[in-house]
mmCIF file of C-alpha atoms and ligand atoms in Angstrom:
data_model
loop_
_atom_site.group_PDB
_atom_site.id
_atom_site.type_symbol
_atom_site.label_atom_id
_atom_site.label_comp_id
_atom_site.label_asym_id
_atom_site.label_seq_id
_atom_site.Cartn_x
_atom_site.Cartn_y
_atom_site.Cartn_z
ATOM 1 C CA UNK A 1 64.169 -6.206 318.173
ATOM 2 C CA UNK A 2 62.429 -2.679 317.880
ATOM 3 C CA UNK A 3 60.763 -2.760 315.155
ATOM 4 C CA UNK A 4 58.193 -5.500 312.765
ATOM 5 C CA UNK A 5 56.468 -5.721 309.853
ATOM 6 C CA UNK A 6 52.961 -7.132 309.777
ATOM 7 C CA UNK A 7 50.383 -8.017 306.742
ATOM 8 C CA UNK A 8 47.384 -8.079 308.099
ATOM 9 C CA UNK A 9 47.042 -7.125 311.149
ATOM 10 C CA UNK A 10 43.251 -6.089 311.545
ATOM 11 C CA UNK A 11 41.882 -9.457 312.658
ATOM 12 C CA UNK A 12 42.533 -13.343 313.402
ATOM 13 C CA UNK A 13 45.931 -14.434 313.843
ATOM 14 C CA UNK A 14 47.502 -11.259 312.624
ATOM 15 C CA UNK A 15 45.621 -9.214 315.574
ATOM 16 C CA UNK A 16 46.870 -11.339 317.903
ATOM 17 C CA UNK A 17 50.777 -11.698 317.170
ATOM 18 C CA UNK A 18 50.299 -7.678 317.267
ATOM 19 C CA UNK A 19 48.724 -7.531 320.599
ATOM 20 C CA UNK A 20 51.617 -9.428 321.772
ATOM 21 C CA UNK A 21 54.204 -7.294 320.484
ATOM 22 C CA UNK A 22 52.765 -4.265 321.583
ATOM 23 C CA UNK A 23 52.567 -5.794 324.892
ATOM 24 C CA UNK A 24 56.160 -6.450 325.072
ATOM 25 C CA UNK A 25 57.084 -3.087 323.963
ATOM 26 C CA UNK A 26 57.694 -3.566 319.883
ATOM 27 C CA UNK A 27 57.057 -1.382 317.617
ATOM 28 C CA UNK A 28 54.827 -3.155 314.863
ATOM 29 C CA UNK A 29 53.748 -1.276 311.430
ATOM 30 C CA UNK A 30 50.470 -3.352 310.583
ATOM 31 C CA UNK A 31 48.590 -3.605 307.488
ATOM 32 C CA UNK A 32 44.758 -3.793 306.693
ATOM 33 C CA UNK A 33 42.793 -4.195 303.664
ATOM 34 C CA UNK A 34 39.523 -3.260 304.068
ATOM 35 C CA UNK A 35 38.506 -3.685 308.151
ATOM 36 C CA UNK A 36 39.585 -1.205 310.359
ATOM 37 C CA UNK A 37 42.123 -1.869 312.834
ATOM 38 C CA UNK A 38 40.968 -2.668 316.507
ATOM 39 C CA UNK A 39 40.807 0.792 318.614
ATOM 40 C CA UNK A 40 43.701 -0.113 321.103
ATOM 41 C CA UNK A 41 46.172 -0.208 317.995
ATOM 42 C CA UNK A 42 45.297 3.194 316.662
ATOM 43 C CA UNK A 43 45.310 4.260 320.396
ATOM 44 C CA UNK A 44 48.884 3.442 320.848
ATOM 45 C CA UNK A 45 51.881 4.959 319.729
ATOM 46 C CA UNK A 46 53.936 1.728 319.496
ATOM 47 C CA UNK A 47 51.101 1.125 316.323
ATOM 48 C CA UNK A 48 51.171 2.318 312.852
ATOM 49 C CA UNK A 49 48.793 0.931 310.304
ATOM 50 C CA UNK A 50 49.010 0.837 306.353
ATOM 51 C CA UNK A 51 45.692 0.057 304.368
ATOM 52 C CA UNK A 52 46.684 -2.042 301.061
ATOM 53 C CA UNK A 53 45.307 -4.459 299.021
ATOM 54 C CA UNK A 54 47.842 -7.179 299.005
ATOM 55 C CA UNK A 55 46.576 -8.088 295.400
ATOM 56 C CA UNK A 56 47.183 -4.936 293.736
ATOM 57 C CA UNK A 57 51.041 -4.334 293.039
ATOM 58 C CA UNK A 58 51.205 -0.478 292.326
ATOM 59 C CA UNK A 59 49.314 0.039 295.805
ATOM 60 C CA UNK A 60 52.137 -2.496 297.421
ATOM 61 C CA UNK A 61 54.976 -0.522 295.533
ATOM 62 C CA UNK A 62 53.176 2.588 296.839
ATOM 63 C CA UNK A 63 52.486 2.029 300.342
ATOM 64 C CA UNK A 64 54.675 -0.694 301.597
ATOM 65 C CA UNK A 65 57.982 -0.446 299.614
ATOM 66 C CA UNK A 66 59.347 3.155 301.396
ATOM 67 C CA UNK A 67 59.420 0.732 304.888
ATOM 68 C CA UNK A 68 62.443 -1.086 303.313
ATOM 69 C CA UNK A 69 64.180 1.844 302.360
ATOM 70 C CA UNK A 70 67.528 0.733 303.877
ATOM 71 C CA UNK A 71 68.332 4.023 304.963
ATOM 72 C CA UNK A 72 65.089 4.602 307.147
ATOM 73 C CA UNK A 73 63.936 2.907 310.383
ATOM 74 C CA UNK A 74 64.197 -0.697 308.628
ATOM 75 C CA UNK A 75 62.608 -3.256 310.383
ATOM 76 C CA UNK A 76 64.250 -5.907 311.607
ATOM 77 C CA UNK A 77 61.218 -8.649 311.328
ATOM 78 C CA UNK A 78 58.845 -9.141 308.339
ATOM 79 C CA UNK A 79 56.023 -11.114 308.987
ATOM 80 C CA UNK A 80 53.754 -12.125 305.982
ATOM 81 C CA UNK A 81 50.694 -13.376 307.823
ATOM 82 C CA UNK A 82 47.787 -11.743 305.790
ATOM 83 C CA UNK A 83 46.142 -14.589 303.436
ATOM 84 C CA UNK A 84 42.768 -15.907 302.119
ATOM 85 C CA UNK A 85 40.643 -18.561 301.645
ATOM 86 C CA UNK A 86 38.602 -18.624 298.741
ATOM 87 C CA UNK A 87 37.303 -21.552 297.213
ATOM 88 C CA UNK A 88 36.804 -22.739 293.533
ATOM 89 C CA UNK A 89 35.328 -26.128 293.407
ATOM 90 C CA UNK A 90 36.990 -28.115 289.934
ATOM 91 C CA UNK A 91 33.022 -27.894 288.801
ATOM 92 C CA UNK A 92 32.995 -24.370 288.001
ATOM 93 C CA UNK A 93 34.251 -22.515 284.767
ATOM 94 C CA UNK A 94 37.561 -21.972 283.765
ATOM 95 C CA UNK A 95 37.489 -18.136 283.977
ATOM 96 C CA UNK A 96 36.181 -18.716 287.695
ATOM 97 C CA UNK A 97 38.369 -21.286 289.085
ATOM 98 C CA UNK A 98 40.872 -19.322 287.337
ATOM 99 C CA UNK A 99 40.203 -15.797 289.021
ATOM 100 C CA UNK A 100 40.179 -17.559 292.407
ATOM 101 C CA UNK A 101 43.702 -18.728 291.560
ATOM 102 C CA UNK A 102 45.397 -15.606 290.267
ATOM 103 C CA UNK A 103 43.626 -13.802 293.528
ATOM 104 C CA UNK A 104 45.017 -16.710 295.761
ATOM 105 C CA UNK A 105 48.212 -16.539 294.560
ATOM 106 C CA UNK A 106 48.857 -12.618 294.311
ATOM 107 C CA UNK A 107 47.912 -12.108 298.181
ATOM 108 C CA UNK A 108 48.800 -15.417 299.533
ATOM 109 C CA UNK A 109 52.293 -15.948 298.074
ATOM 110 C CA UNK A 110 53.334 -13.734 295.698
ATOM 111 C CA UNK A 111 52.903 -10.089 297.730
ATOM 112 C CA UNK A 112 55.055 -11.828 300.758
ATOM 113 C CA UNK A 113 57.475 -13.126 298.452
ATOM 114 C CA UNK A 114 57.975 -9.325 296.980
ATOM 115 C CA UNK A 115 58.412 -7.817 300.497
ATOM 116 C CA UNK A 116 60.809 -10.756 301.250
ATOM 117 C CA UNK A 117 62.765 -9.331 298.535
ATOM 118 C CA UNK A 118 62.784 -6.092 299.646
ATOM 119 C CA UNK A 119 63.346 -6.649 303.112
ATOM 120 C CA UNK A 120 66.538 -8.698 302.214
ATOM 121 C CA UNK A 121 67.745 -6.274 299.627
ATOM 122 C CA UNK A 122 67.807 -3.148 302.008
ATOM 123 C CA UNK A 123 69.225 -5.521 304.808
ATOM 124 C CA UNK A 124 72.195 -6.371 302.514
ATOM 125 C CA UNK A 125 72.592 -3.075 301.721
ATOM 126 C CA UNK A 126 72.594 -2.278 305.190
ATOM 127 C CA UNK A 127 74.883 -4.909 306.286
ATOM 128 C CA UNK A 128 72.128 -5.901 309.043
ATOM 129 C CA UNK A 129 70.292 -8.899 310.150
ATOM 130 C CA UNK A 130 66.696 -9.668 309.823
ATOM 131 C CA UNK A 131 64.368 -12.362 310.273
ATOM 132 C CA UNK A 132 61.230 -13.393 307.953
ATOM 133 C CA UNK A 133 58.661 -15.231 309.711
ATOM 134 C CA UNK A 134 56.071 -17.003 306.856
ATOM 135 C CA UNK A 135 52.453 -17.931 307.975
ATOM 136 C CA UNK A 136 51.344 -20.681 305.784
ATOM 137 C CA UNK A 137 48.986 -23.534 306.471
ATOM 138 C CA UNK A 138 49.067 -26.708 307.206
ATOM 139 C CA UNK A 139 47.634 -27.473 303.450
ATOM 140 C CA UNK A 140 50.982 -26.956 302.696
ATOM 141 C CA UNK A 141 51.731 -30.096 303.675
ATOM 142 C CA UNK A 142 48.693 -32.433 303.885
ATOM 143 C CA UNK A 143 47.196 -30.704 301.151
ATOM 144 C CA UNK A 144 43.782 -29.372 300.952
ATOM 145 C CA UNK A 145 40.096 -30.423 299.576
ATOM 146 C CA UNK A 146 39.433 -30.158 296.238
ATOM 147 C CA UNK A 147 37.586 -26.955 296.392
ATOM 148 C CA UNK A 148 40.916 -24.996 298.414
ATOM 149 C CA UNK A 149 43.267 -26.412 295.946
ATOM 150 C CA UNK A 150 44.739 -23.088 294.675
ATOM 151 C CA UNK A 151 45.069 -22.101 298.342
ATOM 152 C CA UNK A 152 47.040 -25.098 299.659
ATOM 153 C CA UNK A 153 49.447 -24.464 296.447
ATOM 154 C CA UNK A 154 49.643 -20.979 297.865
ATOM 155 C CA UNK A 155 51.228 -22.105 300.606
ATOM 156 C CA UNK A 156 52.911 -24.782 299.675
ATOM 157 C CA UNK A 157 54.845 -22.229 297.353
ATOM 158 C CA UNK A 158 55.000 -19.930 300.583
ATOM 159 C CA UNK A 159 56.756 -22.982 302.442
ATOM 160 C CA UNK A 160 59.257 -23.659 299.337
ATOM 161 C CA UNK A 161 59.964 -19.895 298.664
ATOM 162 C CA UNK A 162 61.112 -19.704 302.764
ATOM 163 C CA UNK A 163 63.488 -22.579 302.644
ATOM 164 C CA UNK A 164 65.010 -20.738 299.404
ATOM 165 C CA UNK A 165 65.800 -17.463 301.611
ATOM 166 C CA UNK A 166 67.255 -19.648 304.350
ATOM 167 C CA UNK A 167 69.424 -21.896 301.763
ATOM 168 C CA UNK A 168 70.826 -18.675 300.295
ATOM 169 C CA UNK A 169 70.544 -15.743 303.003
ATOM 170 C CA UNK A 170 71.052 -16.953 306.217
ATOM 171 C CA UNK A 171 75.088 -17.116 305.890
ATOM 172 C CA UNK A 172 74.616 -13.305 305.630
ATOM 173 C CA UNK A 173 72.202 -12.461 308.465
ATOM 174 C CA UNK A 174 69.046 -12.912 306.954
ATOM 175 C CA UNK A 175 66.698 -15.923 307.945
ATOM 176 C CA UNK A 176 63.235 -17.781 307.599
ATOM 177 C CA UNK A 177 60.591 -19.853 309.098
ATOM 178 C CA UNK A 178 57.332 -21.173 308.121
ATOM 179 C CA UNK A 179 54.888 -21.100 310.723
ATOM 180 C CA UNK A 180 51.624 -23.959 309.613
ATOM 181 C CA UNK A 181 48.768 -23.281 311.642
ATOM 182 C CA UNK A 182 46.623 -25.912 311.419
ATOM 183 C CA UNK A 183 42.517 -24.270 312.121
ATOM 184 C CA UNK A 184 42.876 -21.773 314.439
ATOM 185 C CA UNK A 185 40.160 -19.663 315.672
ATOM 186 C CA UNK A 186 39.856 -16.635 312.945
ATOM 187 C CA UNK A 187 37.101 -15.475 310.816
ATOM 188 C CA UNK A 188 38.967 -17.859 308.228
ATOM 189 C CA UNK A 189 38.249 -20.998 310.051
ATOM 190 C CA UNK A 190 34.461 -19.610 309.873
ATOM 191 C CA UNK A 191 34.275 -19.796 306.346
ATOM 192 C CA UNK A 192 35.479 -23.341 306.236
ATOM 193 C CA UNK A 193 32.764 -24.948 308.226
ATOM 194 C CA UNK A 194 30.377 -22.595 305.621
ATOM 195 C CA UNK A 195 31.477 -25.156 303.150
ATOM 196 C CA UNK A 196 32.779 -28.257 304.865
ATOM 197 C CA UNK A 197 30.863 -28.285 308.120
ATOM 198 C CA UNK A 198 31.932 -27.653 312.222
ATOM 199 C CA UNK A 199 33.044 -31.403 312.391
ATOM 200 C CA UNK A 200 35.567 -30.946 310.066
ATOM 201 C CA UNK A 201 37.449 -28.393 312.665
ATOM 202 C CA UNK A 202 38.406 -30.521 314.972
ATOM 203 C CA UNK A 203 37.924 -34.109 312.820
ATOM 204 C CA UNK A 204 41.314 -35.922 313.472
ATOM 205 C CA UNK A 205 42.762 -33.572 315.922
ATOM 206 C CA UNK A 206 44.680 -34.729 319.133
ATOM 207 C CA UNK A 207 42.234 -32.225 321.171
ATOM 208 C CA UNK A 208 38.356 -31.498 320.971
ATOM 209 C CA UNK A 209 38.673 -27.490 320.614
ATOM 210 C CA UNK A 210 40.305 -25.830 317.831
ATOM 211 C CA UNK A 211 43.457 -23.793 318.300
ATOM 212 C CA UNK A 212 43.293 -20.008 319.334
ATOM 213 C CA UNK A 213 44.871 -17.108 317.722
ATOM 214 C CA UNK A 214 47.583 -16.587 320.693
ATOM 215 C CA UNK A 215 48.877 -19.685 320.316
ATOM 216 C CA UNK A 216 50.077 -19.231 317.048
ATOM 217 C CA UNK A 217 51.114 -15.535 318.373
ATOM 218 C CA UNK A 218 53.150 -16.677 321.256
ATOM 219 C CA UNK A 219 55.063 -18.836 318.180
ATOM 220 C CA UNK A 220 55.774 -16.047 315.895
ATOM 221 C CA UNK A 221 56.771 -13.830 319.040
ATOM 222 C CA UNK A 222 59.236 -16.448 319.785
ATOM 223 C CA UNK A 223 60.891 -16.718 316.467
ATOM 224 C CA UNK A 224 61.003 -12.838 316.090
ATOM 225 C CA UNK A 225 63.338 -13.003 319.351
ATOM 226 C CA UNK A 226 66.264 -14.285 316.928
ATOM 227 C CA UNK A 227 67.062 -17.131 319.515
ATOM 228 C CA UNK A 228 66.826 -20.062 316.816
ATOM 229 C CA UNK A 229 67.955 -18.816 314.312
ATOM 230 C CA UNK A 230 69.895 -22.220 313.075
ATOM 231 C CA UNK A 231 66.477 -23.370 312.647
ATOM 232 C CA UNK A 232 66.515 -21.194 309.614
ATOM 233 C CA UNK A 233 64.249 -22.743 306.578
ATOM 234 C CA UNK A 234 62.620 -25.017 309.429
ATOM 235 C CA UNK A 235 58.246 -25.106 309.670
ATOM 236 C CA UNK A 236 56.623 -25.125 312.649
ATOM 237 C CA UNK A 237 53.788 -26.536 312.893
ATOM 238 C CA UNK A 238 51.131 -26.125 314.996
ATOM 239 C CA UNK A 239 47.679 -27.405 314.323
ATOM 240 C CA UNK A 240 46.252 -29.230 317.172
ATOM 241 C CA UNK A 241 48.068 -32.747 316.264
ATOM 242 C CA UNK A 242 45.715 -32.914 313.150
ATOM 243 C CA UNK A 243 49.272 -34.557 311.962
ATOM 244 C CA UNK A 244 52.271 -34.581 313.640
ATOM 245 C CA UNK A 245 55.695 -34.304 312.125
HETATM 246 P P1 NAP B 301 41.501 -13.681 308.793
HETATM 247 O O1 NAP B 301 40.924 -13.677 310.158
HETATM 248 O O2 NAP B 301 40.607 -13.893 307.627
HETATM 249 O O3 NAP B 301 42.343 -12.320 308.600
HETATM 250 C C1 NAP B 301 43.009 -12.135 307.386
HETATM 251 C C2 NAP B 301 43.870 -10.898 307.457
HETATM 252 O O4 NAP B 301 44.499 -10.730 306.170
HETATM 253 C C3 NAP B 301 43.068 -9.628 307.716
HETATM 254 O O5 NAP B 301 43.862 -8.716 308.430
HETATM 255 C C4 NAP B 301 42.800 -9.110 306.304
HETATM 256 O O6 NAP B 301 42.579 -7.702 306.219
HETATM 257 C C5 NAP B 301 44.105 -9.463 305.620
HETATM 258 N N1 NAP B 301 43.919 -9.582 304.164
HETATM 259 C C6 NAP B 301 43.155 -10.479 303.507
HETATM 260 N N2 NAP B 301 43.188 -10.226 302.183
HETATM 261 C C7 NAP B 301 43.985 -9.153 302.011
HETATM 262 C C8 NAP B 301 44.398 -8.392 300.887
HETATM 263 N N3 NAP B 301 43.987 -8.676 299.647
HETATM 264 N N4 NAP B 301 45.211 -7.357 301.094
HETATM 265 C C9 NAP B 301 45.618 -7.017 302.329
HETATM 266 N N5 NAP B 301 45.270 -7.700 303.444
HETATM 267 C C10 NAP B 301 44.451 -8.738 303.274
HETATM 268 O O7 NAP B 301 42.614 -14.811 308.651
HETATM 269 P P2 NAP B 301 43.517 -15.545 309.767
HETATM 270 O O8 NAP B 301 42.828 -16.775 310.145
HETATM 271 O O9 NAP B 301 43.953 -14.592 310.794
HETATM 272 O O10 NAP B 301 44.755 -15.984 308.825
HETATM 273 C C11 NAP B 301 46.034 -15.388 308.922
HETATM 274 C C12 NAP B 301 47.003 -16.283 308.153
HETATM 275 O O11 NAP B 301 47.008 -17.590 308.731
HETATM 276 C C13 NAP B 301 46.615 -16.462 306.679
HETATM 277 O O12 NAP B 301 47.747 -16.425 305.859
HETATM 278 C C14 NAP B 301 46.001 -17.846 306.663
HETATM 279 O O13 NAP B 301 46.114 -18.475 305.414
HETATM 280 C C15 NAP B 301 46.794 -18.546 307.735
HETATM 281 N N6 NAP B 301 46.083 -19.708 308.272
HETATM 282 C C16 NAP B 301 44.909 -19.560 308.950
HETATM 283 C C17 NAP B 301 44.248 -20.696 309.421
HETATM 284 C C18 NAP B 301 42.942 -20.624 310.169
HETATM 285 O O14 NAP B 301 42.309 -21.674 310.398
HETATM 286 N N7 NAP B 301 42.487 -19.474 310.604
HETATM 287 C C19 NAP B 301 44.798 -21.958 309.189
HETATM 288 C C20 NAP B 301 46.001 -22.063 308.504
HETATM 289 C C21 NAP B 301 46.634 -20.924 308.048
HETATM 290 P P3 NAP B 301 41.057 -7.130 306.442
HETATM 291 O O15 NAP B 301 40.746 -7.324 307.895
HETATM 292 O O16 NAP B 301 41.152 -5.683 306.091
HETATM 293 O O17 NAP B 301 40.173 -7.919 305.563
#
């Protein structure tokens, strides 16, 4: 693998799967929305950031399309790792809970699910092989609170949209994972003890400290290695043991 694909690379999780690429020599084209990206990134020449807002379509189109132009330097892992977190408690008004939704749902699943497409279009084009590595949640699968409904639908639609690409792509090169992190470390995890408290970090986990952001890199640099790759469709979860499958 030379080359990978990034969303949100500036911080959390995202920052650390593209430390450890850079560290073992891959090039990695990273995305921001509105942080910068650390100093050692822009420092190195195996780095190339793209600021977008995830939400916005035209700016995707724009910005993030011409990588999967299948005569360029495709790359040969996409990994759709940016996300948030935003709650919406079933109190508020429609409008509200609404906009929280249609937010969740254009960065969370439905920008990753257009650069799936586009990824696997200019691979088939190509007649190459590529890999898409999905970071969803564990609410995908245990569900969420009340108040991050909209998000664990998200990614439960994340999860369901990756075994799709494996059912139908990976006979022709292309295939997919779902990585569920459980709470890991992040400025995300931050905001949930804002609304459900520190306990709830750790509450019902098979360890007493919450999982760090290398961790979940080491997993995603594994899977980007192509060494599985009959695991195709598969999620791997990591989250602590807060439920083990
Ligand atoms: P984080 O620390 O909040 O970082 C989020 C990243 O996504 C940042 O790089 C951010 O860019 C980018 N991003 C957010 N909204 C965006 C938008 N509209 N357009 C473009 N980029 C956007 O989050 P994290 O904890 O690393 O989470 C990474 C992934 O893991 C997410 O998909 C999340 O759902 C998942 N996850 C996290 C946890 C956890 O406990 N941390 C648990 C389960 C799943 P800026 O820096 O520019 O804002």
């Amino acid at each position: 693998m030379k080359h990978i694909v990034i969303t949100g690379a500036s911080r959390g999780i995202g920052k650390a799967i593209t430390e450890k690429l850079i560290k073992q020599n891959i090039r990695v084209t990273g995305t921001r929305r509105s942080s910068e990206f650390p100093p050692e990134f822009q420092m190195s020449e195996l780095f190339s950031g793209v600021q977008v807002d995830l939400s916005d379509f035209n700016a995707i189109e724009k910005r993030l399309k011409p990588l999967f132009d299948s005569e360029g330097d495709l790359p040969e892992v996409l990994v759709n790792n940016a996300g948030i977190f935003q709650d919406a408690d079933f109190e508020i008004s429609d409008d509200d809970w609404l906009s929280v939704w249609d937010r969740t749902m254009n960065v969370n699943l439905r920008s990753a699910a257009l650069l799936s497409k586009w990824f696997i279009n200019a691979h088939l084009k190509n007649g190459s092989e590529g890999i898409i590595i999905n970071v969803a949640s564990r609410a995908a699968y245990r569900g969420d609170t009340q108040e991050y409904a909209a998000y664990a639908a998200s990614k439960g639609g994340m999860a369901a949209f990756t075994k799709s690409i494996a059912r139908d792509f990976s006979k022709k090169g292309i295939v997919a994972y779902t990585v569920a992190p459980g709470f890991i470390e992040t400025d995300m995890a931050k905001e949930s003890v804002e609304v459900l408290g520190a306990e709830a970090l750790t509450k019902g986990s098979a360890f007493d400290e919450i999982t760090q952001p290398e961790e979940v890199a080491n997993l995603v640099a594994f899977l980007a290695k192509g060494e599985v790759k009959h695991m195709s469709g598969s999620t791997l979860h990591i989250n602590g043991g807060s439920y083990m499958v």
